[in-house]
Short mmCIF file of C-alpha atoms and ligand atoms in Angstrom, two decimals:
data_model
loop_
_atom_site.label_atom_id
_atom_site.label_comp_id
_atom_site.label_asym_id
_atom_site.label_seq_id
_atom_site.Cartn_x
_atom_site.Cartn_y
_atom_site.Cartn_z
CA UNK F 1 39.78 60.99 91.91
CA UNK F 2 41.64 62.57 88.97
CA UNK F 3 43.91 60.13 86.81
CA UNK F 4 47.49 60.05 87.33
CA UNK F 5 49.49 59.38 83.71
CA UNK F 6 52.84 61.15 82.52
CA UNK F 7 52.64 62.60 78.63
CA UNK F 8 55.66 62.08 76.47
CA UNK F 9 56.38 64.75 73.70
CA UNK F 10 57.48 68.46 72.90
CA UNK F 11 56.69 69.95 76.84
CA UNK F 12 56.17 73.97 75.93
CA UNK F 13 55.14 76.37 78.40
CA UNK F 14 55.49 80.18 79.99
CA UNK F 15 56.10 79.89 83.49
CA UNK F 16 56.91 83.51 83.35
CA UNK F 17 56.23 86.71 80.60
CA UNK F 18 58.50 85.80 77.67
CA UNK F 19 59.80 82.73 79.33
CA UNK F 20 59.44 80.04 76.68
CA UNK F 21 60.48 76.97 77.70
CA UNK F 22 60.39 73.51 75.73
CA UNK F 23 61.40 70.03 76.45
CA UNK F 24 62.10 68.26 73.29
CA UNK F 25 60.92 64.76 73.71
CA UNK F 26 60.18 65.64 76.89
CA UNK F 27 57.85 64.38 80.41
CA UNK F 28 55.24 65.91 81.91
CA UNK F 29 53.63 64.37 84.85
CA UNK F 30 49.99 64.67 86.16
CA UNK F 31 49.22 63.23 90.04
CA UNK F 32 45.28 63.20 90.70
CA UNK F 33 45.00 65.62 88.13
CA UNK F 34 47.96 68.50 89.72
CA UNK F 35 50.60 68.94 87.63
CA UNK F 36 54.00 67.41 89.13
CA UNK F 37 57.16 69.63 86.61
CA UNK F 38 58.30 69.11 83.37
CA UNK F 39 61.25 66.24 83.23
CA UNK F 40 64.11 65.12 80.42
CA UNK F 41 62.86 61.01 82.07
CA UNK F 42 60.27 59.38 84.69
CA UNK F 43 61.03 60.34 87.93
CA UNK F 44 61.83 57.16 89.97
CA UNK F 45 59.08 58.25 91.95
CA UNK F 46 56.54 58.21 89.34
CA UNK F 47 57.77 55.00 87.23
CA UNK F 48 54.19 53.56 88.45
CA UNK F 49 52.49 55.86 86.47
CA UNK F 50 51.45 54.89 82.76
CA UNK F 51 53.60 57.12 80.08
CA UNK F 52 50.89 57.83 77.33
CA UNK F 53 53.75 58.49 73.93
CA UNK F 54 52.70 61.34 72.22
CA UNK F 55 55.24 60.96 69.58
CA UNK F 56 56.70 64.26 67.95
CA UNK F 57 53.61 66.34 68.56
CA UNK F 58 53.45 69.25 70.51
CA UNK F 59 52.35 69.10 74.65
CA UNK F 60 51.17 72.77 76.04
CA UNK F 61 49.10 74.32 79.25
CA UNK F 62 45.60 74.52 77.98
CA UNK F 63 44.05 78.14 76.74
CA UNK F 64 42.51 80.10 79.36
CA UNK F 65 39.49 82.60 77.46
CA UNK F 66 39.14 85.37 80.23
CA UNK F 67 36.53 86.80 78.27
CA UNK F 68 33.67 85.83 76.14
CA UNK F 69 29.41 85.93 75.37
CA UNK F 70 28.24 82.35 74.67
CA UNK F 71 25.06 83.27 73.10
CA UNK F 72 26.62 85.77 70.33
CA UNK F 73 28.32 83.02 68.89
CA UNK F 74 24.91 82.31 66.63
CA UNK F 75 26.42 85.51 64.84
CA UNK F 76 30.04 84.92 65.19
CA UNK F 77 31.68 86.70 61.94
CA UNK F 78 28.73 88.61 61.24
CA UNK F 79 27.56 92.24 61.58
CA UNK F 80 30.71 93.68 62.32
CA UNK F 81 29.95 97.65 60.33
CA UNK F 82 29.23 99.39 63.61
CA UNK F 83 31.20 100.82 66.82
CA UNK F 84 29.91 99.45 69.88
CA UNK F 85 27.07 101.20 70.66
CA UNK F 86 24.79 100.84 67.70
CA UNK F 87 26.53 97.36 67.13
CA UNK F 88 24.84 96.82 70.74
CA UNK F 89 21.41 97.74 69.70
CA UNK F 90 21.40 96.34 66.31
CA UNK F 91 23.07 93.18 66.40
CA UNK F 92 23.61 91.62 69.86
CA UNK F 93 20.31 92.48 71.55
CA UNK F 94 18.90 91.27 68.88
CA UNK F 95 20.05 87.90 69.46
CA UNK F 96 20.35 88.24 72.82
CA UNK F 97 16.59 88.33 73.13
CA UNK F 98 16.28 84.89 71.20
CA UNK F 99 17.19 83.16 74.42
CA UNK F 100 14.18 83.65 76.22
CA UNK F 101 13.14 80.43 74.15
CA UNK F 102 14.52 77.51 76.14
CA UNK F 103 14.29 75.64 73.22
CA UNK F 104 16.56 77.90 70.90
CA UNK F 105 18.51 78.70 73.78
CA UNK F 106 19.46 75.01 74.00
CA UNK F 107 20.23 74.55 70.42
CA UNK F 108 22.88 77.61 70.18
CA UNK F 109 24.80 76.95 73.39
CA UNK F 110 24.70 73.07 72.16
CA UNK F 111 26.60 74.29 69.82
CA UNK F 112 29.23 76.93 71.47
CA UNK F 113 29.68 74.07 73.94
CA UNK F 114 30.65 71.58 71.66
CA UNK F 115 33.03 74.14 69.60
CA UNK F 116 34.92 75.05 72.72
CA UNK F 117 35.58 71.58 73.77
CA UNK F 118 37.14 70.77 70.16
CA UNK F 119 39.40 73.94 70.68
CA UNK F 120 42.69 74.61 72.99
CA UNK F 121 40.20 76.37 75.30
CA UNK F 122 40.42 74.60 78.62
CA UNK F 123 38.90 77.48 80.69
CA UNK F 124 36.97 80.34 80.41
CA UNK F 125 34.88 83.49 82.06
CA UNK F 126 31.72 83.23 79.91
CA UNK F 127 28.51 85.89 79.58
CA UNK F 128 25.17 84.15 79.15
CA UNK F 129 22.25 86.55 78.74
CA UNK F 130 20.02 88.28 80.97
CA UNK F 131 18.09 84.91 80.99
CA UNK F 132 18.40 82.52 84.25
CA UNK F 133 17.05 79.63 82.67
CA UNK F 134 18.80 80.02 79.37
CA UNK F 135 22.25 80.52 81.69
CA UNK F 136 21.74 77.73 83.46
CA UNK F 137 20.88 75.36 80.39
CA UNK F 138 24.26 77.14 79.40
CA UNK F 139 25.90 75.34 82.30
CA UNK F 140 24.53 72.16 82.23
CA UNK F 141 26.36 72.04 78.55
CA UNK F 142 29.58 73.59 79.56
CA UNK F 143 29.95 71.06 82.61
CA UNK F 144 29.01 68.10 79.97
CA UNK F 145 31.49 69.38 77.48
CA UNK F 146 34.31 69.87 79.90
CA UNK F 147 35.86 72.60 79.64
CA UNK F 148 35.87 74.75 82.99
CA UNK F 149 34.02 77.72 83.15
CA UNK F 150 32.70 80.27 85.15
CA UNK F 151 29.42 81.61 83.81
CA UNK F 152 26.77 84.39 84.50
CA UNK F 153 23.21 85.75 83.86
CA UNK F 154 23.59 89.41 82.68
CA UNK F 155 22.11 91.92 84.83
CA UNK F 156 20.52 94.98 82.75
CA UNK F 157 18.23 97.22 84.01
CA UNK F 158 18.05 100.30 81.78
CA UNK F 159 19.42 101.50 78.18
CA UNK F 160 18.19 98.20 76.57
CA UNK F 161 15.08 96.43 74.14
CA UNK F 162 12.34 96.09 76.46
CA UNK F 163 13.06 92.57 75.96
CA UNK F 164 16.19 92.56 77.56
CA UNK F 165 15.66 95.17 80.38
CA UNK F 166 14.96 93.66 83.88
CA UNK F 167 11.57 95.29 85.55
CA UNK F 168 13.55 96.82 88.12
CA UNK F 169 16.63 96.34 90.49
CA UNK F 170 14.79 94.11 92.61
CA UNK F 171 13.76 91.55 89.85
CA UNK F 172 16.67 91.36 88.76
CA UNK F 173 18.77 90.62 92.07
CA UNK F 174 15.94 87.95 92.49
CA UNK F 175 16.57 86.83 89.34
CA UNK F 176 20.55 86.71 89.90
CA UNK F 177 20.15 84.72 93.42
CA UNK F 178 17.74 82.44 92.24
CA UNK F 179 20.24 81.79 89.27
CA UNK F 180 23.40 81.32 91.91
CA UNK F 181 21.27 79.10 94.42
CA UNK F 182 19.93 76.65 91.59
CA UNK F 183 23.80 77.06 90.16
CA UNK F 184 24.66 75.53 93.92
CA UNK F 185 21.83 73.17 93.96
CA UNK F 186 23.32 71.37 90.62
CA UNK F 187 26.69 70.45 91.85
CA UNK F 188 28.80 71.20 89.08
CA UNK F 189 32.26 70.19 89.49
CA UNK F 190 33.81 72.23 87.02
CA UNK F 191 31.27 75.53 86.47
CA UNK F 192 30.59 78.06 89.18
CA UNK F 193 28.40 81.62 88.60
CA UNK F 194 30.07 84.72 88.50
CA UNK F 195 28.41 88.31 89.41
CA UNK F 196 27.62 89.72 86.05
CA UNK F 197 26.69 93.47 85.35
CA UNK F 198 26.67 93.52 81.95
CA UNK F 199 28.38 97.54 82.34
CA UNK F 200 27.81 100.62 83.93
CA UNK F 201 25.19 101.82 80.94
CA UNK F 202 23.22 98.79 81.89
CA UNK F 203 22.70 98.83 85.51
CA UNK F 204 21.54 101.46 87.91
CA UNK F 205 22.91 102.31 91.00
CA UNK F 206 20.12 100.41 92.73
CA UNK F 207 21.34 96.94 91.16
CA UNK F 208 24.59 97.63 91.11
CA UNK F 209 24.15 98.23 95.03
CA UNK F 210 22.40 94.72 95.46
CA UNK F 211 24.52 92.52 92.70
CA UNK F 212 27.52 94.36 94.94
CA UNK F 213 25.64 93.01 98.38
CA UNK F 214 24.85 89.14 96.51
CA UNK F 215 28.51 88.94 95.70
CA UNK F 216 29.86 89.54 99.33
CA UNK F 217 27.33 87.33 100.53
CA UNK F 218 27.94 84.49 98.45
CA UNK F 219 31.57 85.28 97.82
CA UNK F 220 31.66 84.91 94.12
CA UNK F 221 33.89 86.50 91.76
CA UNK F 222 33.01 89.16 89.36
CA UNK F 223 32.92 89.66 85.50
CA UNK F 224 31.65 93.04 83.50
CA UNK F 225 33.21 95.90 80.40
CA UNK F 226 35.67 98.89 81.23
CA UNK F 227 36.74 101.86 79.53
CA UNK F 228 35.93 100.04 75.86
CA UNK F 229 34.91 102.88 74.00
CA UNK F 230 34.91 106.56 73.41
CA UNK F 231 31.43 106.91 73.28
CA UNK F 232 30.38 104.57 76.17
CA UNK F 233 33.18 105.97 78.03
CA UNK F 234 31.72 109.62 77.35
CA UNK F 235 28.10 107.93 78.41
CA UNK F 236 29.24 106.59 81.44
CA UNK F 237 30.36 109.90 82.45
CA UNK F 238 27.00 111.12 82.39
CA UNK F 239 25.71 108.19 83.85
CA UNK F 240 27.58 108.10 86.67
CA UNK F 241 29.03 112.11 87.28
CA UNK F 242 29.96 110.98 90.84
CA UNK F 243 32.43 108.30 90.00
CA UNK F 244 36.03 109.78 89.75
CA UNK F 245 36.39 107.67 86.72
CA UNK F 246 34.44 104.71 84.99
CA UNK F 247 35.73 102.21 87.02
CA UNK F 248 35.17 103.86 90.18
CA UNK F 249 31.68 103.51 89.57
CA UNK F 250 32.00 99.42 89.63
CA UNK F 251 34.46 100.28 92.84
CA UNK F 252 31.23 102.16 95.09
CA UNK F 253 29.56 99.29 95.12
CA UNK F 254 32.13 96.85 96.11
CA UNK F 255 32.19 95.26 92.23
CA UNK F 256 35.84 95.93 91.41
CA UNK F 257 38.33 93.84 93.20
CA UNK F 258 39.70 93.99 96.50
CA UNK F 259 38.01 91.11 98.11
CA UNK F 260 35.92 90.49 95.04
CA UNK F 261 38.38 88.97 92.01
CA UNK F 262 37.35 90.66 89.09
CA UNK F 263 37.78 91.05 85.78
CA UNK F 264 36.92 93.80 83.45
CA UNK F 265 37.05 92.82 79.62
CA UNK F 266 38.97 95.86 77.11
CA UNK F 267 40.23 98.60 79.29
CA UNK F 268 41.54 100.56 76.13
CA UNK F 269 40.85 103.96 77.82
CA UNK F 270 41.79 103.63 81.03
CA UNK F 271 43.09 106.80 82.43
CA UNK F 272 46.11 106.27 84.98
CA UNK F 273 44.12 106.64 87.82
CA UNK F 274 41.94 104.06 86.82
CA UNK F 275 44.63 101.51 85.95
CA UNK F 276 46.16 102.77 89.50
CA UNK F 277 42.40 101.75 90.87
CA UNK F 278 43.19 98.21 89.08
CA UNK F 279 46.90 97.54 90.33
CA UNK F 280 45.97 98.70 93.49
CA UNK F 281 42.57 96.44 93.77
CA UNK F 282 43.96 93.56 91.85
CA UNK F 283 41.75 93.71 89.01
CA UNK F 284 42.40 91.53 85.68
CA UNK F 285 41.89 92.62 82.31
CA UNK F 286 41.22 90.46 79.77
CA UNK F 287 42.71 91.49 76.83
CA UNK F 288 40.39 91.28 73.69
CA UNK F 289 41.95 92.53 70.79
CA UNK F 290 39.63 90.86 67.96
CA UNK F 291 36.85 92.49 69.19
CA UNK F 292 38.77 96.24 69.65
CA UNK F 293 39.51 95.69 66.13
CA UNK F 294 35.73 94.57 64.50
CA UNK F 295 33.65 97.28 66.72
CA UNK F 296 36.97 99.25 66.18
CA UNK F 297 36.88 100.33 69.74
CA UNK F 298 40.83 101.02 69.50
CA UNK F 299 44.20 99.30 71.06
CA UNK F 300 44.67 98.32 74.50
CA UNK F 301 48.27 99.53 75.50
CA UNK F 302 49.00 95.78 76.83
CA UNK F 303 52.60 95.98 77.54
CA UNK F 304 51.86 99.25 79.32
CA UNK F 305 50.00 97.06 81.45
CA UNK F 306 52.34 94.21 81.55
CA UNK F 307 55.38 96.36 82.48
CA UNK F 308 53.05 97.60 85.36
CA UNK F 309 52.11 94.38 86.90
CA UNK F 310 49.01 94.02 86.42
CA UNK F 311 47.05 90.79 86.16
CA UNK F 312 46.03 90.05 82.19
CA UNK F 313 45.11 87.64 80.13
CA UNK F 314 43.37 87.25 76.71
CA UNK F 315 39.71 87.01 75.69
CA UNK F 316 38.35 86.35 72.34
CA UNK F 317 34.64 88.67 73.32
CA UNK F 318 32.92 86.18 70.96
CA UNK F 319 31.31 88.08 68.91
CA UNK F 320 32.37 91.19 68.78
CA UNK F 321 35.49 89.16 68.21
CA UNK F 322 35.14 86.94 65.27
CA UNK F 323 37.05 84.01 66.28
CA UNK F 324 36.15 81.61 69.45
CA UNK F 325 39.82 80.33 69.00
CA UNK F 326 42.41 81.06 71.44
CA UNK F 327 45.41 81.06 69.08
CA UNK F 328 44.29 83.56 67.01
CA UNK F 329 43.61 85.62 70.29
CA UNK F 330 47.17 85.40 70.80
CA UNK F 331 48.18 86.77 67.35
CA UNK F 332 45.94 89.08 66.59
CA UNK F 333 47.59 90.22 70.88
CA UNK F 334 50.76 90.53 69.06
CA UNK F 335 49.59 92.21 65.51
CA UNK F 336 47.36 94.55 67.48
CA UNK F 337 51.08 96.00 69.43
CA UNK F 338 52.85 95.88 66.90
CA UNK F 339 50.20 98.16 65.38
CA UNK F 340 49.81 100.41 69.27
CA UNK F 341 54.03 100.47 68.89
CA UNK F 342 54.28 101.65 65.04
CA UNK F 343 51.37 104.33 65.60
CA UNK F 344 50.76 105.55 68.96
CA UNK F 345 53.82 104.44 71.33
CA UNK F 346 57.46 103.43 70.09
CA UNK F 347 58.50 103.32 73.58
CA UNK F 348 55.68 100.37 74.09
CA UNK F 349 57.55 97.67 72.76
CA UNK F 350 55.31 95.02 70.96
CA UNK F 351 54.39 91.50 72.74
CA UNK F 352 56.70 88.75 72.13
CA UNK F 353 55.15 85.47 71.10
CA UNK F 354 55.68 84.12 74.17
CA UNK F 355 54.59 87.15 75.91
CA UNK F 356 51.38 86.45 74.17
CA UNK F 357 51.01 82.89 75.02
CA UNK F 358 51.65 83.76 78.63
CA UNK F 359 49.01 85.77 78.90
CA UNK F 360 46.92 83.15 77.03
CA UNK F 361 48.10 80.72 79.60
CA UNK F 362 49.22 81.42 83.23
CA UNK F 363 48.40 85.23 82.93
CA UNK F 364 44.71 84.36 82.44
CA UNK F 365 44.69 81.35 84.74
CA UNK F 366 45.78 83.00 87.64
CA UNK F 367 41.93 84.31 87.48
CA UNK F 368 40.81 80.70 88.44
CA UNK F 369 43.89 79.98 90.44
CA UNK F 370 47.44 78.40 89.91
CA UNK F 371 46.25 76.96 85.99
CA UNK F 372 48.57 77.97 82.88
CA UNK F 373 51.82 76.45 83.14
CA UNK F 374 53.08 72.80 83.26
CA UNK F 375 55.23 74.12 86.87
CA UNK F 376 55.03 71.49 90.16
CA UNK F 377 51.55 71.90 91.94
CA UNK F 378 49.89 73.64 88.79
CA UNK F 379 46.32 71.90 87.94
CA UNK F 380 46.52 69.63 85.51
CA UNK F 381 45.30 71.64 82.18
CA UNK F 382 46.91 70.88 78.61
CA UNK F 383 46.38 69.80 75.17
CA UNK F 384 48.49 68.06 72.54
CA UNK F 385 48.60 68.91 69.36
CA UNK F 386 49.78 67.54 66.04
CA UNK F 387 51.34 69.89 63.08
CA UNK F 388 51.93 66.95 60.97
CA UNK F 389 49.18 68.25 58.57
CA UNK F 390 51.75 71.52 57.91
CA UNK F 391 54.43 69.76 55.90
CA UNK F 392 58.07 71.45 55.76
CA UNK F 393 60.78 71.24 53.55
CA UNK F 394 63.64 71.03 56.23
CA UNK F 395 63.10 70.19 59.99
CA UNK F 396 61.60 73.01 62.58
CA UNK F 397 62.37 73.86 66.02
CA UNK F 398 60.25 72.68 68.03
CA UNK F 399 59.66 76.82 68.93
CA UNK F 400 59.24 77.04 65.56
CA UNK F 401 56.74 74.68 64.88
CA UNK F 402 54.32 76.14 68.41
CA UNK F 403 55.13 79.58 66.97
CA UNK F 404 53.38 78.12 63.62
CA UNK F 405 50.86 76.83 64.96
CA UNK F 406 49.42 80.17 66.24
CA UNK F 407 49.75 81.84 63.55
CA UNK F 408 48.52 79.57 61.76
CA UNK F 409 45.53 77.98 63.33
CA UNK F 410 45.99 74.91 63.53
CA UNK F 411 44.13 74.30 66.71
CA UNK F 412 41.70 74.24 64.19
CA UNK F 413 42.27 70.36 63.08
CA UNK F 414 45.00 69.57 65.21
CA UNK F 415 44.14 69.24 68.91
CA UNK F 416 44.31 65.49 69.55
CA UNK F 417 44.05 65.55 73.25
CA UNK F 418 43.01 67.72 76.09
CA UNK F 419 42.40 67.80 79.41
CA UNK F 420 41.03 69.57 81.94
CA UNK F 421 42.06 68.90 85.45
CA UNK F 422 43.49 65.88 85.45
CA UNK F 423 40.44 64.24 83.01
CA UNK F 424 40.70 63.40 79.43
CA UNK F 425 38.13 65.97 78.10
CA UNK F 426 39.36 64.71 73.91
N1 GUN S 501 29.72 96.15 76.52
C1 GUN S 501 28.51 95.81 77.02
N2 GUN S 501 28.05 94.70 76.45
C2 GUN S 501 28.99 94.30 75.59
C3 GUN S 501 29.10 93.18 74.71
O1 GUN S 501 28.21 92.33 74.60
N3 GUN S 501 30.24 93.11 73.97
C4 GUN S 501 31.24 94.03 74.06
N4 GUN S 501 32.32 93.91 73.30
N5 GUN S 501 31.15 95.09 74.87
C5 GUN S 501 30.04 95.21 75.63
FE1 FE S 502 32.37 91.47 75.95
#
């Protein structure tokens, strides 16, 4: 059983697009771990519960990454000269193959594992490699460290190091169910697998056909790349000449939404009958724009897609983005439109702020279910943070001193608490 406890402090959260709301000195009440509102006092109902005083500091849903490769952290920050294609082949294969070593394999996620649990990250959609074991060593640490995840072994079959390249469909569909089965077999309580194909240039049509057939079977959810680059979005269009556009060619085989939930990291080219595809299918995109920067792959029109409705959120693509932390994600989400606004669109208005930490929040939660805002019946994610490090000459909002925060890191050295449904994770 979860714990119950009430926090006392600055309550901030989104429960809508660019609806900031804050309760200064404020209560926000956790039942066996589900969220019960956001209140000025204890509810006579929950004066049982123990009030934990966070003082002045600031209380906020955790930070939901919809998007990111655990084992190219070891080069977070580094290699970043290339477009993604050669930056593929030169830098994150590279790596990538390191993790057939159990031992190193250990080591590096050790260390991802422990970063993300001293972050804001409370969730996240995670890549491991085409490795089973390594992916699964991957998930013992997550589930130790906390933080909720959903995790999967690549699947690559073609266009990769020898390495890296799975000897055929079939091996590697053995290779994925024997990686979900021993996933079910460990009874995690906070990490489940998700169907990975790593992207169209990847897989063939004959995996694609049998990760599409392990996913209805064992009803999982499904993570892969869309419409990223001009190149790769050229190459899938050789690849794949049947497909009416690139994702169409995740869509034949039952790997883009409908009654799989799926989410396809970038979508910076998606032509509008591709982001029709994804509105109609209920696809999210996660939302990377770090990583469109580095491998300059280009700007996603975000509030193209949030006036249309569909489901986003924000990923940090550790490493072609060069910062695991979720409050930069949310700046550079607001630089990067302000940018897409001033050069390509000035009818796309640029993200708010709190547009931004929406979509960090309860837009990217809704992936894992109702997770991202302090509301009644919302699971129980948050961390508190203290600013007290930041002095200021006169006294902040407390809008002003979250705003801050962002842009200025501070999740860095100032997350004091966090916890992931309903457990005290820091
Ligand atoms: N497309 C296929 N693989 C990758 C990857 O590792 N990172 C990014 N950014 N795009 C990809
Ligand atoms: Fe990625």
């Amino acid at each position: 059983m979860n714990a119950s406890f009430a926090l006392k402090g600055n309550v901030c959260h989104t429960p809508a697009p660019g609806r900031l709301e804050i309760r200064e000195r404020g209560i926000v009440v956790c039942e066996d771990g589900v969220c019960r509102g956001v209140f000025d006092a204890v509810p006579e109902r929950f004066a049982h519960l123990e009030v934990v005083d966070c003082g002045d500091r600031l209380i906020l849903p955790g930070l939901v990454d919809l998007h990111t490769h655990a084992p190219q952290y070891a080069f977070c920050g580094t290699g970043m000269d290339y477009e993604l294609m050669d930056w593929l082949y030169k830098v994150a294969f590279p790596e990538e193959i390191r993790y057939a070593d159990a031992a190193y394999a250990e080591k590096a996620y050790g260390i991802f594992a422990q970063k993300l649990k001293e972050g804001a990250t409370t969730r996240a959609v995670i890549f491991g490699t085409m490795h089973a074991d390594a992916t699964l060593t991957l998930m013992d640490l997550m589930e130790q460290c906390g933080v909720a995840s959903l995790v999967g072994k690549v699947n690559m079959d073609r266009y990769a190091p020898a390495e890296l390249t799975e000897p055929g469909a079939e091996q590697a569909a053995a290779d994925t169910r024997r990686f979900i089965e021993s996933c079910l077999k460990r009874g995690y309580v906070r990490t489940g697998p998700i169907v990975t194909p790593r992207f169209v240039p990847s897989c063939t049509d004959a995996l694609m056909e049998k990760l599409g057939e392990i996913r209805r079977e064992y009803d999982l959810p499904v993570q892969s790349h869309l419409s990223e680059n001009p190149d790769e979005v050229a190459f899938v269009g050789e690849l794949a000449p049947e497909a009416a556009f690139y994702g169409d060619a995740y869509d034949r085989f039952g790997l883009f939404g409908g009654d799989s939930r799926t989410v396809m990291a970038h979508c910076v080219y998606s032509t509008p009958e591709e982001v029709q595809r994804m509105l109609d299918n209920g696809v999210w995109v996660a939302h990377c724009p770090s990583s469109n920067m580095n491998i300059a792959s280009g700007i996603a029109p975000a509030r193209r897609y949030l006036e249309k409705g569909l489901h986003m959120g924000l990923g940090t693509d550790v490493s072609g983005g060069s910062s695991i932390s979720m409050f930069r994600a949310v700046t550079d989400a607001i630089q990067v439109s302000k940018m897409y606004w001033r050069y390509i669109d000035r009818d796309a208005k640029p993200l708010t702020f709190p547009e931004a930490l929406y979509l960090a929040t309860k837009g990217g939660g809704s992936f894992f279910g109702s997770i991202g805002s302090f509301e009644d019946g919302f699971v129980f994610d948050a961390i508190v943070l203290d600013d007290a490090a930041e002095p200021s000459p006169r006294p902040l909002s407390a809008a002003d001193r979250l705003e801050r925060a962002f842009y200025r890191e501070l999740d860095r050295t100032g997350i004091t608490m966090k916890f992931v449904d309903g457990i005290k994770v820091i």
